[in-house]
Amino acid sequence: MSPSTRRLSRPKILRRIPPRNRSFPLEPKLPPELFNLILDYLQFSLPTLKVCCLVARSWNARCQPYLFRVVKLDVWNLPPVALQIRKRPFIRRLEGLSRKSHLVQFTQRMWIETTSYRVGNKVTPKFLYQILTNIPMFTNLHTLVLNVPWNFCWGSSSEWPSKTLGSSLSNLIRQNPNLNSLSLSNPIFSSLDDLLAIVGFYSLNLEHLTIENVQSIPEEMRETTSDEFRLWMEEIVAHREPHHFHLSMLGLGFMHPRIRDEILMYPGFIDWKEVKHLNLSWDRHHASSCSTLLYCCLHDNLETLILSIVCCTDICE
């Protein structure tokens, strides 16, 4: 073989290392027990966890349960300009989270606080409709807080049908059997049947319940007598199997008097002797029913009682 045709061989030290030998392990070299201790220590320091995810790929999957525990939208303190800027990105993030089905199992708490009294800070029904219809179908929620401006009239436009919103919330509660804290202000109900479903027929572990501004009741039932209304309600709940609520905290405010007195006083619906913290609100037109509800609420185990009677007349309008 001539020198010109001889194949030059690389020195052993310069030979290419096989990919399997130079690939870095995905799992950390730390013992799993020590790794879990570090994560537990850093779980409340989200910036630190985010940096760890960027530096080491092995931390990415392990940190996801800590980084996606809470989904929160709070416009209480946002100025009008900031609210307008953040609307679209928030919707995009909800849509992106919905597409990543492996992340929804990590979220345990969800807050949507859209009630704002800042001058000029208006949350439009269209924006809220987009939020509520894009809520990911979480499966491990422990806390759900939804506060919507009390003067929103859902269902007044075919563009935002209230029935669609009620179905979205009902499905969300059905898929979260671990839900133990539920707070709804001006929730979306198209009928009393939706209200009964939302209040907890699908949440066997519910401990904290707060509902306010519930005025949804069919027009044809507003003028009926108490006996007629009770019969109508019994027909609705007849096909369900309502469990016995064991609530430690209960908050009720500005509800339609019939919903408050007929449903919440329904036999077997709530074990009042287990309620330790009670927060009740009335407007002056319906304050006469206060004593009726308090008759069953006052007991030796009650630790906190808050009564509020609002004299503003426009809150019911």
CSV table of C-alpha atoms in Angstrom, one decimal:
chain,number,residue,atom,x,y,z
A,1,MET,CA,0.0,0.0,0.0
A,2,SER,CA,1.4,3.3,-1.1
A,3,PRO,CA,1.6,6.2,1.4
A,4,SER,CA,-0.8,8.2,-0.8
A,5,THR,CA,-3.6,5.6,-0.5
A,6,ARG,CA,-2.9,4.7,3.1
A,7,ARG,CA,-5.9,5.7,5.4
A,8,LEU,CA,-4.7,7.8,8.2
A,9,SER,CA,-6.0,6.7,11.6
A,10,ARG,CA,-6.8,9.2,14.3
A,11,PRO,CA,-4.8,8.9,17.5
A,12,LYS,CA,-6.8,7.1,20.2
A,13,ILE,CA,-6.9,10.3,22.3
A,14,LEU,CA,-8.6,12.2,19.5
A,15,ARG,CA,-11.1,9.5,18.5
A,16,ARG,CA,-14.8,10.5,18.8
A,17,ILE,CA,-16.4,9.4,22.0
A,18,PRO,CA,-19.7,7.5,21.4
A,19,PRO,CA,-22.7,9.6,22.3
A,20,ARG,CA,-23.8,7.2,25.0
A,21,ASN,CA,-20.6,7.8,26.9
A,22,ARG,CA,-20.5,11.5,26.8
A,23,SER,CA,-24.2,12.1,27.5
A,24,PHE,CA,-25.0,13.5,30.9
A,25,PRO,CA,-27.4,11.6,33.1
A,26,LEU,CA,-30.9,13.1,33.4
A,27,GLU,CA,-31.3,12.0,37.0
A,28,PRO,CA,-29.5,13.9,39.7
A,29,LYS,CA,-26.6,12.2,41.5
A,30,LEU,CA,-28.0,13.2,44.8
A,31,PRO,CA,-30.0,10.5,46.7
A,32,PRO,CA,-33.7,10.8,46.1
A,33,GLU,CA,-34.4,11.4,49.8
A,34,LEU,CA,-31.9,14.3,49.9
A,35,PHE,CA,-33.3,15.7,46.7
A,36,ASN,CA,-36.8,15.7,48.1
A,37,LEU,CA,-35.7,17.4,51.3
A,38,ILE,CA,-34.1,20.2,49.2
A,39,LEU,CA,-37.3,20.6,47.2
A,40,ASP,CA,-39.4,20.8,50.3
A,41,TYR,CA,-37.1,23.4,51.7
A,42,LEU,CA,-37.3,25.5,48.5
A,43,GLN,CA,-40.9,25.0,47.7
A,44,PHE,CA,-41.9,28.5,49.0
A,45,SER,CA,-39.0,30.2,47.1
A,46,LEU,CA,-40.4,30.1,43.5
A,47,PRO,CA,-37.6,32.3,42.0
A,48,THR,CA,-35.0,29.8,43.3
A,49,LEU,CA,-36.9,26.9,41.8
A,50,LYS,CA,-37.2,28.6,38.5
A,51,VAL,CA,-33.4,29.2,38.4
A,52,CYS,CA,-32.8,25.5,39.2
A,53,CYS,CA,-35.0,24.5,36.3
A,54,LEU,CA,-33.0,26.7,33.9
A,55,VAL,CA,-29.7,25.4,35.1
A,56,ALA,CA,-30.3,21.7,35.4
A,57,ARG,CA,-32.7,19.8,33.1
A,58,SER,CA,-33.1,17.1,35.8
A,59,TRP,CA,-34.8,19.7,38.1
A,60,ASN,CA,-37.4,20.7,35.5
A,61,ALA,CA,-39.7,17.7,35.8
A,62,ARG,CA,-39.2,17.5,39.6
A,63,CYS,CA,-40.0,21.2,40.2
A,64,GLN,CA,-43.2,21.3,38.1
A,65,PRO,CA,-45.5,20.2,41.0
A,66,TYR,CA,-44.2,23.1,43.0
A,67,LEU,CA,-44.2,25.7,40.3
A,68,PHE,CA,-47.8,25.1,39.1
A,69,ARG,CA,-49.6,24.8,42.4
A,70,VAL,CA,-51.3,28.1,42.2
A,71,VAL,CA,-53.1,29.9,39.3
A,72,LYS,CA,-54.1,33.4,40.3
A,73,LEU,CA,-55.6,36.4,38.5
A,74,ASP,CA,-56.0,39.5,40.7
A,75,VAL,CA,-57.0,42.8,39.2
A,76,TRP,CA,-57.9,44.4,42.6
A,77,ASN,CA,-54.9,46.7,42.6
A,78,LEU,CA,-54.1,46.9,38.8
A,79,PRO,CA,-54.5,50.3,37.2
A,80,PRO,CA,-56.6,50.5,34.1
A,81,VAL,CA,-53.6,50.6,31.7
A,82,ALA,CA,-52.0,47.6,33.3
A,83,LEU,CA,-55.3,45.7,33.1
A,84,GLN,CA,-55.6,46.3,29.4
A,85,ILE,CA,-52.0,45.1,28.8
A,86,ARG,CA,-52.3,41.9,30.9
A,87,LYS,CA,-55.7,40.7,29.6
A,88,ARG,CA,-54.4,39.0,26.4
A,89,PRO,CA,-51.3,37.4,27.9
A,90,PHE,CA,-53.4,35.9,30.7
A,91,ILE,CA,-55.8,34.3,28.3
A,92,ARG,CA,-52.9,32.9,26.3
A,93,ARG,CA,-51.4,31.4,29.4
A,94,LEU,CA,-54.7,29.7,30.4
A,95,GLU,CA,-55.0,28.3,26.9
A,96,GLY,CA,-51.4,27.0,27.0
A,97,LEU,CA,-51.9,25.4,30.4
A,98,SER,CA,-55.0,23.7,29.0
A,99,ARG,CA,-53.0,22.1,26.2
A,100,LYS,CA,-50.4,20.7,28.7
A,101,SER,CA,-52.5,18.1,30.3
A,102,HIS,CA,-49.6,16.8,32.5
A,103,LEU,CA,-49.5,20.1,34.3
A,104,VAL,CA,-53.1,20.5,35.4
A,105,GLN,CA,-52.7,17.7,38.0
A,106,PHE,CA,-50.3,19.8,40.0
A,107,THR,CA,-52.5,22.9,40.5
A,108,GLN,CA,-54.1,22.9,43.9
A,109,ARG,CA,-55.3,26.5,44.3
A,110,MET,CA,-57.0,28.8,41.9
A,111,TRP,CA,-58.0,32.4,42.5
A,112,ILE,CA,-59.8,34.7,40.1
A,113,GLU,CA,-60.3,38.1,41.8
A,114,THR,CA,-61.9,40.5,39.3
A,115,THR,CA,-63.9,42.7,41.6
A,116,SER,CA,-62.2,46.1,41.6
A,117,TYR,CA,-63.4,49.5,42.8
A,118,ARG,CA,-60.6,51.5,41.2
A,119,VAL,CA,-62.0,54.3,39.1
A,120,GLY,CA,-61.8,53.4,35.4
A,121,ASN,CA,-60.8,49.8,36.0
A,122,LYS,CA,-63.6,48.0,34.3
A,123,VAL,CA,-63.5,44.3,33.8
A,124,THR,CA,-65.7,43.5,30.8
A,125,PRO,CA,-68.1,40.5,30.6
A,126,LYS,CA,-66.3,39.5,27.4
A,127,PHE,CA,-62.9,39.2,29.3
A,128,LEU,CA,-64.5,37.2,32.1
A,129,TYR,CA,-66.2,35.0,29.6
A,130,GLN,CA,-62.9,34.2,27.9
A,131,ILE,CA,-61.3,33.4,31.3
A,132,LEU,CA,-64.1,31.1,32.5
A,133,THR,CA,-64.4,29.2,29.3
A,134,ASN,CA,-60.6,28.7,29.1
A,135,ILE,CA,-60.2,27.4,32.7
A,136,PRO,CA,-58.1,24.2,32.4
A,137,MET,CA,-59.9,21.1,33.6
A,138,PHE,CA,-57.9,20.7,36.8
A,139,THR,CA,-58.2,17.5,38.7
A,140,ASN,CA,-56.5,18.2,42.0
A,141,LEU,CA,-57.9,21.5,43.1
A,142,HIS,CA,-58.2,22.1,46.9
A,143,THR,CA,-59.2,25.8,46.8
A,144,LEU,CA,-61.3,27.6,44.2
A,145,VAL,CA,-62.1,31.3,44.6
A,146,LEU,CA,-64.1,33.1,41.9
A,147,ASN,CA,-65.2,36.7,42.6
A,148,VAL,CA,-67.0,38.4,39.8
A,149,PRO,CA,-68.4,41.9,39.9
A,150,TRP,CA,-71.9,41.8,41.4
A,151,ASN,CA,-73.5,44.0,38.6
A,152,PHE,CA,-72.7,41.6,35.8
A,153,CYS,CA,-75.9,40.3,34.1
A,154,TRP,CA,-74.9,37.0,32.5
A,155,GLY,CA,-77.2,35.7,29.8
A,156,SER,CA,-78.3,39.2,28.7
A,157,SER,CA,-76.5,38.7,25.5
A,158,SER,CA,-76.3,35.7,23.2
A,159,GLU,CA,-72.6,36.4,22.8
A,160,TRP,CA,-72.0,35.3,26.4
A,161,PRO,CA,-74.6,32.7,27.3
A,162,SER,CA,-74.8,32.0,31.0
A,163,LYS,CA,-75.6,28.3,30.4
A,164,THR,CA,-72.2,27.7,28.9
A,165,LEU,CA,-70.5,29.3,31.9
A,166,GLY,CA,-72.6,27.4,34.4
A,167,SER,CA,-71.6,24.1,32.6
A,168,SER,CA,-67.9,25.0,32.7
A,169,LEU,CA,-68.0,25.6,36.5
A,170,SER,CA,-70.1,22.5,37.1
A,171,ASN,CA,-67.6,20.3,35.1
A,172,LEU,CA,-64.7,21.8,37.0
A,173,ILE,CA,-66.2,21.0,40.4
A,174,ARG,CA,-67.1,17.5,39.3
A,175,GLN,CA,-63.6,16.7,38.3
A,176,ASN,CA,-62.1,17.9,41.6
A,177,PRO,CA,-63.2,15.5,44.4
A,178,ASN,CA,-60.5,16.9,46.7
A,179,LEU,CA,-62.0,20.4,46.7
A,180,ASN,CA,-62.3,21.5,50.3
A,181,SER,CA,-62.6,25.3,50.0
A,182,LEU,CA,-65.1,27.0,47.6
A,183,SER,CA,-65.8,30.7,47.4
A,184,LEU,CA,-68.1,32.1,44.7
A,185,SER,CA,-69.2,35.7,44.4
A,186,ASN,CA,-71.9,36.4,41.8
A,187,PRO,CA,-71.5,32.9,40.3
A,188,ILE,CA,-72.9,31.9,37.0
A,189,PHE,CA,-76.1,30.0,37.3
A,190,SER,CA,-78.8,29.6,34.7
A,191,SER,CA,-81.1,27.7,37.0
A,192,LEU,CA,-81.6,26.6,40.6
A,193,ASP,CA,-80.4,23.1,39.4
A,194,ASP,CA,-77.0,24.6,38.5
A,195,LEU,CA,-76.9,26.2,41.9
A,196,LEU,CA,-77.5,22.9,43.7
A,197,ALA,CA,-74.7,21.3,41.7
A,198,ILE,CA,-72.2,24.1,42.3
A,199,VAL,CA,-72.8,24.3,46.1
A,200,GLY,CA,-71.4,20.9,46.6
A,201,PHE,CA,-73.2,17.8,45.5
A,202,TYR,CA,-69.9,16.7,43.9
A,203,SER,CA,-67.5,17.9,46.6
A,204,LEU,CA,-67.6,15.3,49.3
A,205,ASN,CA,-64.6,16.8,51.1
A,206,LEU,CA,-65.9,20.4,51.2
A,207,GLU,CA,-65.1,22.2,54.5
A,208,HIS,CA,-65.2,25.9,53.6
A,209,LEU,CA,-68.1,27.3,51.6
A,210,THR,CA,-68.7,31.0,50.7
A,211,ILE,CA,-71.4,32.1,48.3
A,212,GLU,CA,-72.6,35.6,47.7
A,213,ASN,CA,-74.9,37.6,45.3
A,214,VAL,CA,-76.9,34.6,44.2
A,215,GLN,CA,-79.9,36.0,42.6
A,216,SER,CA,-80.5,33.4,40.0
A,217,ILE,CA,-84.0,32.0,40.3
A,218,PRO,CA,-86.6,31.5,37.5
A,219,GLU,CA,-88.9,34.4,37.1
A,220,GLU,CA,-92.0,32.2,37.3
A,221,MET,CA,-91.0,31.0,40.7
A,222,ARG,CA,-90.4,34.5,42.3
A,223,GLU,CA,-94.0,35.2,42.9
A,224,THR,CA,-95.1,31.7,44.1
A,225,THR,CA,-95.9,30.9,47.7
A,226,SER,CA,-93.4,29.3,50.0
A,227,ASP,CA,-95.2,25.9,49.9
A,228,GLU,CA,-95.2,25.9,46.1
A,229,PHE,CA,-91.6,26.9,46.0
A,230,ARG,CA,-90.7,24.1,48.5
A,231,LEU,CA,-92.5,21.5,46.4
A,232,TRP,CA,-90.7,22.7,43.2
A,233,MET,CA,-87.3,22.5,45.0
A,234,GLU,CA,-88.0,19.0,46.3
A,235,GLU,CA,-88.8,17.9,42.7
A,236,ILE,CA,-85.4,19.2,41.5
A,237,VAL,CA,-83.4,17.5,44.2
A,238,ALA,CA,-85.4,14.3,44.1
A,239,HIS,CA,-83.1,12.7,41.4
A,240,ARG,CA,-79.9,13.6,43.3
A,241,GLU,CA,-78.3,12.0,46.3
A,242,PRO,CA,-77.2,15.0,48.4
A,243,HIS,CA,-74.7,14.2,51.1
A,244,HIS,CA,-74.5,15.7,54.5
A,245,PHE,CA,-72.2,18.7,54.6
A,246,HIS,CA,-69.6,18.9,57.3
A,247,LEU,CA,-68.5,22.5,57.0
A,248,SER,CA,-66.2,24.2,59.5
A,249,MET,CA,-66.6,27.6,57.8
A,250,LEU,CA,-69.7,29.0,56.0
A,251,GLY,CA,-70.2,32.4,54.5
A,252,LEU,CA,-73.5,33.6,53.0
A,253,GLY,CA,-74.2,37.0,51.6
A,254,PHE,CA,-76.8,38.9,49.6
A,255,MET,CA,-78.5,35.8,48.4
A,256,HIS,CA,-82.1,35.7,47.2
A,257,PRO,CA,-84.1,35.2,50.4
A,258,ARG,CA,-85.8,32.1,49.1
A,259,ILE,CA,-82.6,30.4,48.1
A,260,ARG,CA,-81.1,31.2,51.5
A,261,ASP,CA,-84.0,30.1,53.6
A,262,GLU,CA,-85.4,27.2,51.5
A,263,ILE,CA,-82.2,25.5,50.4
A,264,LEU,CA,-79.8,26.1,53.2
A,265,MET,CA,-82.4,25.2,55.8
A,266,TYR,CA,-83.3,22.1,53.8
A,267,PRO,CA,-83.2,19.1,56.2
A,268,GLY,CA,-79.9,17.1,56.0
A,269,PHE,CA,-78.2,19.6,53.8
A,270,ILE,CA,-75.8,21.2,56.3
A,271,ASP,CA,-74.8,19.9,59.8
A,272,TRP,CA,-75.0,23.3,61.5
A,273,LYS,CA,-73.5,22.0,64.8
A,274,GLU,CA,-70.1,21.5,63.0
A,275,VAL,CA,-69.9,25.0,61.7
A,276,LYS,CA,-67.3,26.9,63.7
A,277,HIS,CA,-67.0,30.1,61.7
A,278,LEU,CA,-70.1,31.8,60.2
A,279,ASN,CA,-70.2,35.0,58.1
A,280,LEU,CA,-73.7,36.2,57.1
A,281,SER,CA,-74.7,39.3,55.2
A,282,TRP,CA,-78.1,40.8,54.4
A,283,ASP,CA,-79.4,43.9,52.7
A,284,ARG,CA,-82.0,45.8,54.6
A,285,HIS,CA,-84.9,44.5,52.4
A,286,HIS,CA,-84.3,40.9,53.4
A,287,ALA,CA,-82.9,41.3,57.0
A,288,SER,CA,-86.2,40.0,58.4
A,289,SER,CA,-85.0,36.4,57.6
A,290,CYS,CA,-81.9,36.8,59.7
A,291,SER,CA,-83.4,35.3,62.9
A,292,THR,CA,-84.7,32.3,60.9
A,293,LEU,CA,-81.3,31.3,59.9
A,294,LEU,CA,-79.6,32.1,63.2
A,295,TYR,CA,-82.0,29.8,65.0
A,296,CYS,CA,-80.1,26.8,63.7
A,297,CYS,CA,-76.6,28.4,63.5
A,298,LEU,CA,-76.2,29.3,67.2
A,299,HIS,CA,-74.7,26.5,69.1
A,300,ASP,CA,-71.9,25.8,71.6
A,301,ASN,CA,-69.3,24.9,69.0
A,302,LEU,CA,-69.6,28.2,67.1
A,303,GLU,CA,-66.3,30.1,67.5
A,304,THR,CA,-66.8,33.1,65.1
A,305,LEU,CA,-69.9,34.9,64.1
A,306,ILE,CA,-70.0,37.9,61.7
A,307,LEU,CA,-73.3,39.6,60.8
A,308,SER,CA,-73.4,42.4,58.3
A,309,ILE,CA,-76.5,44.3,57.3
A,310,VAL,CA,-75.9,46.6,54.3
A,311,CYS,CA,-78.2,49.6,53.9
A,312,CYS,CA,-77.2,50.4,50.3
A,313,THR,CA,-80.3,50.0,48.1
A,314,ASP,CA,-78.5,49.7,44.8
A,315,ILE,CA,-76.8,46.4,45.5
A,316,CYS,CA,-79.9,44.5,44.6
A,317,GLU,CA,-80.6,46.5,41.4
